[in-house]
PDB file of C-alpha atoms in Angstrom:
ATOM      1  CA  MET N   1       8.481  -1.784  -1.337  1.00 70.00           C
ATOM      2  CA  SER N   2       9.682  -1.939   2.260  1.00 70.00           C
ATOM      3  CA  TRP N   3      11.459  -5.232   1.529  1.00 79.00           C
ATOM      4  CA  GLN N   4      13.176  -3.753  -1.551  1.00 86.00           C
ATOM      5  CA  VAL N   5      14.487  -0.786   0.430  1.00 82.00           C
ATOM      6  CA  LYS N   6      15.883  -3.101   3.089  1.00 81.00           C
ATOM      7  CA  ALA N   7      17.170  -6.035   0.980  1.00 88.00           C
ATOM      8  CA  VAL N   8      18.166  -4.732  -2.460  1.00 93.00           C
ATOM      9  CA  PRO N   9      21.370  -2.720  -2.809  1.00 94.00           C
ATOM     10  CA  PRO N  10      21.003   0.727  -4.440  1.00 93.00           C
ATOM     11  CA  ALA N  11      22.641  -0.198  -7.742  1.00 95.00           C
ATOM     12  CA  ILE N  12      21.135  -0.500 -11.209  1.00 96.00           C
ATOM     13  CA  ILE N  13      21.637  -4.227 -11.833  1.00 97.00           C
ATOM     14  CA  PRO N  14      20.273  -5.520  -8.489  1.00 96.00           C
ATOM     15  CA  VAL N  15      17.268  -3.184  -8.673  1.00 95.00           C
ATOM     16  CA  MET N  16      16.509  -4.235 -12.260  1.00 96.00           C
ATOM     17  CA  LYS N  17      16.868  -7.919 -11.321  1.00 96.00           C
ATOM     18  CA  TYR N  18      14.564  -7.494  -8.327  1.00 95.00           C
ATOM     19  CA  ASN N  19      11.939  -5.704 -10.423  1.00 94.00           C
ATOM     20  CA  LEU N  20      12.048  -8.384 -13.125  1.00 96.00           C
ATOM     21  CA  ILE N  21      11.570 -11.092 -10.514  1.00 95.00           C
ATOM     22  CA  MET N  22       8.695  -9.199  -8.891  1.00 94.00           C
ATOM     23  CA  LEU N  23       6.990  -8.248 -12.180  1.00 96.00           C
ATOM     24  CA  PRO N  24       4.488 -11.159 -12.266  1.00 96.00           C
ATOM     25  CA  LEU N  25       3.477 -10.561  -8.644  1.00 94.00           C
ATOM     26  CA  LEU N  26       3.097  -6.822  -9.225  1.00 93.00           C
ATOM     27  CA  PHE N  27       0.997  -7.473 -12.345  1.00 96.00           C
ATOM     28  CA  VAL N  28      -1.384  -9.763 -10.442  1.00 97.00           C
ATOM     29  CA  ALA N  29      -1.563  -7.343  -7.508  1.00 92.00           C
ATOM     30  CA  ASN N  30      -2.366  -4.363  -9.748  1.00 93.00           C
ATOM     31  CA  ALA N  31      -4.987  -6.353 -11.679  1.00 96.00           C
ATOM     32  CA  ALA N  32      -6.635  -7.381  -8.395  1.00 95.00           C
ATOM     33  CA  LEU N  33      -6.485  -3.785  -7.166  1.00 91.00           C
ATOM     34  CA  GLY N  34      -8.159  -2.551 -10.346  1.00 92.00           C
ATOM     35  CA  ILE N  35     -10.912  -5.155 -10.075  1.00 95.00           C
ATOM     36  CA  GLY N  36     -11.370  -4.236  -6.427  1.00 92.00           C
ATOM     37  CA  PHE N  37     -11.727  -0.539  -7.287  1.00 91.00           C
ATOM     38  CA  ILE N  38     -14.331  -1.316  -9.952  1.00 93.00           C
ATOM     39  CA  ARG N  39     -16.371  -3.594  -7.694  1.00 95.00           C
ATOM     40  CA  ALA N  40     -16.158  -1.242  -4.711  1.00 92.00           C
ATOM     41  CA  HIS N  41     -17.223   1.720  -6.844  1.00 91.00           C
ATOM     42  CA  GLU N  42     -20.178  -0.270  -8.204  1.00 94.00           C
ATOM     43  CA  THR N  43     -21.225  -1.089  -4.635  1.00 94.00           C
ATOM     44  CA  ILE N  44     -20.529   2.167  -2.799  1.00 91.00           C
ATOM     45  CA  ARG N  45     -20.890   4.727  -5.642  1.00 90.00           C
ATOM     46  CA  ASN N  46     -18.357   7.016  -3.978  1.00 87.00           C
ATOM     47  CA  LEU N  47     -14.964   6.793  -5.701  1.00 86.00           C
ATOM     48  CA  PRO N  48     -13.147   9.238  -3.369  1.00 86.00           C
ATOM     49  CA  LEU N  49     -14.254   7.114  -0.402  1.00 86.00           C
ATOM     50  CA  VAL N  50     -13.018   3.943  -2.127  1.00 89.00           C
ATOM     51  CA  VAL N  51      -9.635   5.536  -2.884  1.00 86.00           C
ATOM     52  CA  ALA N  52      -9.292   6.911   0.645  1.00 85.00           C
ATOM     53  CA  GLY N  53     -10.159   3.517   2.121  1.00 85.00           C
ATOM     54  CA  GLN N  54      -7.595   1.854  -0.135  1.00 88.00           C
ATOM     55  CA  SER N  55      -4.954   4.365   0.920  1.00 86.00           C
ATOM     56  CA  PHE N  56      -5.722   3.695   4.588  1.00 86.00           C
ATOM     57  CA  MET N  57      -5.351  -0.069   4.067  1.00 89.00           C
ATOM     58  CA  TYR N  58      -2.137   0.410   2.055  1.00 88.00           C
ATOM     59  CA  TYR N  59      -0.481   2.434   4.802  1.00 86.00           C
ATOM     60  CA  ALA N  60      -1.705   0.044   7.510  1.00 88.00           C
ATOM     61  CA  PHE N  61      -0.181  -2.937   5.666  1.00 88.00           C
ATOM     62  CA  LEU N  62       2.998  -0.983   4.918  1.00 84.00           C
ATOM     63  CA  ALA N  63       3.436  -0.166   8.601  1.00 85.00           C
ATOM     64  CA  ALA N  64       2.711  -3.764   9.634  1.00 86.00           C
ATOM     65  CA  PHE N  65       5.114  -5.221   7.054  1.00 83.00           C
ATOM     66  CA  SER N  66       7.813  -2.726   7.984  1.00 80.00           C
ATOM     67  CA  VAL N  67       7.629  -3.810  11.616  1.00 83.00           C
ATOM     68  CA  LEU N  68       6.939  -7.540  11.218  1.00 84.00           C
ATOM     69  CA  LEU N  69       8.869  -8.523   8.093  1.00 79.00           C
ATOM     70  CA  VAL N  70      11.631  -5.964   7.820  1.00 78.00           C
ATOM     71  CA  GLY N  71      12.124  -5.277  11.517  1.00 80.00           C
ATOM     72  CA  ASP N  72      12.106  -1.492  11.295  1.00 77.00           C
ATOM     73  CA  LYS N  73      11.282   0.564  14.341  1.00 83.00           C
ATOM     74  CA  VAL N  74       8.199   2.698  13.755  1.00 81.00           C
ATOM     75  CA  SER N  75       7.159   5.602  15.963  1.00 85.00           C
ATOM     76  CA  VAL N  76       3.848   4.385  17.334  1.00 83.00           C
ATOM     77  CA  ALA N  77       2.637   7.891  18.166  1.00 87.00           C
ATOM     78  CA  ARG N  78       3.326   9.184  14.658  1.00 89.00           C
ATOM     79  CA  ALA N  79       1.818   6.110  13.018  1.00 86.00           C
ATOM     80  CA  VAL N  80      -1.347   6.365  15.127  1.00 87.00           C
ATOM     81  CA  MET N  81      -1.591  10.098  14.418  1.00 91.00           C
ATOM     82  CA  GLY N  82      -1.275   9.450  10.689  1.00 88.00           C
ATOM     83  CA  PHE N  83      -3.903   6.714  10.747  1.00 88.00           C
ATOM     84  CA  VAL N  84      -6.267   8.915  12.740  1.00 90.00           C
ATOM     85  CA  LEU N  85      -5.881  11.705  10.172  1.00 90.00           C
ATOM     86  CA  ILE N  86      -6.550   9.286   7.311  1.00 86.00           C
ATOM     87  CA  ALA N  87      -9.543   7.802   9.175  1.00 85.00           C
ATOM     88  CA  VAL N  88     -11.003  11.281   9.707  1.00 89.00           C
ATOM     89  CA  GLY N  89     -10.632  11.961   5.987  1.00 85.00           C
ATOM     90  CA  VAL N  90     -12.297   8.655   5.116  1.00 82.00           C
ATOM     91  CA  ALA N  91     -15.152   9.421   7.527  1.00 84.00           C
ATOM     92  CA  MET N  92     -15.623  12.871   6.000  1.00 87.00           C
ATOM     93  CA  LEU N  93     -15.756  11.391   2.494  1.00 82.00           C
ATOM     94  CA  GLY N  94     -18.275   8.787   3.642  1.00 77.00           C
ATOM     95  CA  ARG N  95     -20.842  11.409   4.574  1.00 76.00           C
TER      96      ARG N  95
END
């Protein structure tokens, strides 16, 4: 998503073209995510914890990709504060 915001112009045709090109990758990613949720739930037996952990990983990768691939400047203090809040929520769900 961060690459689309940076590289694809906000017009109907380029956005549609980008989404058609990315469709196979998104399909595979969503299938893998679904399998991961099922396996993690079978192992942990705590679906809210699994979802919270997935959200934490999603935002961590989004922040890393935004900085490393797209070159955006991210407020380190705000990012750390957000990750700490998510981590506290994950820890609370794990109990």
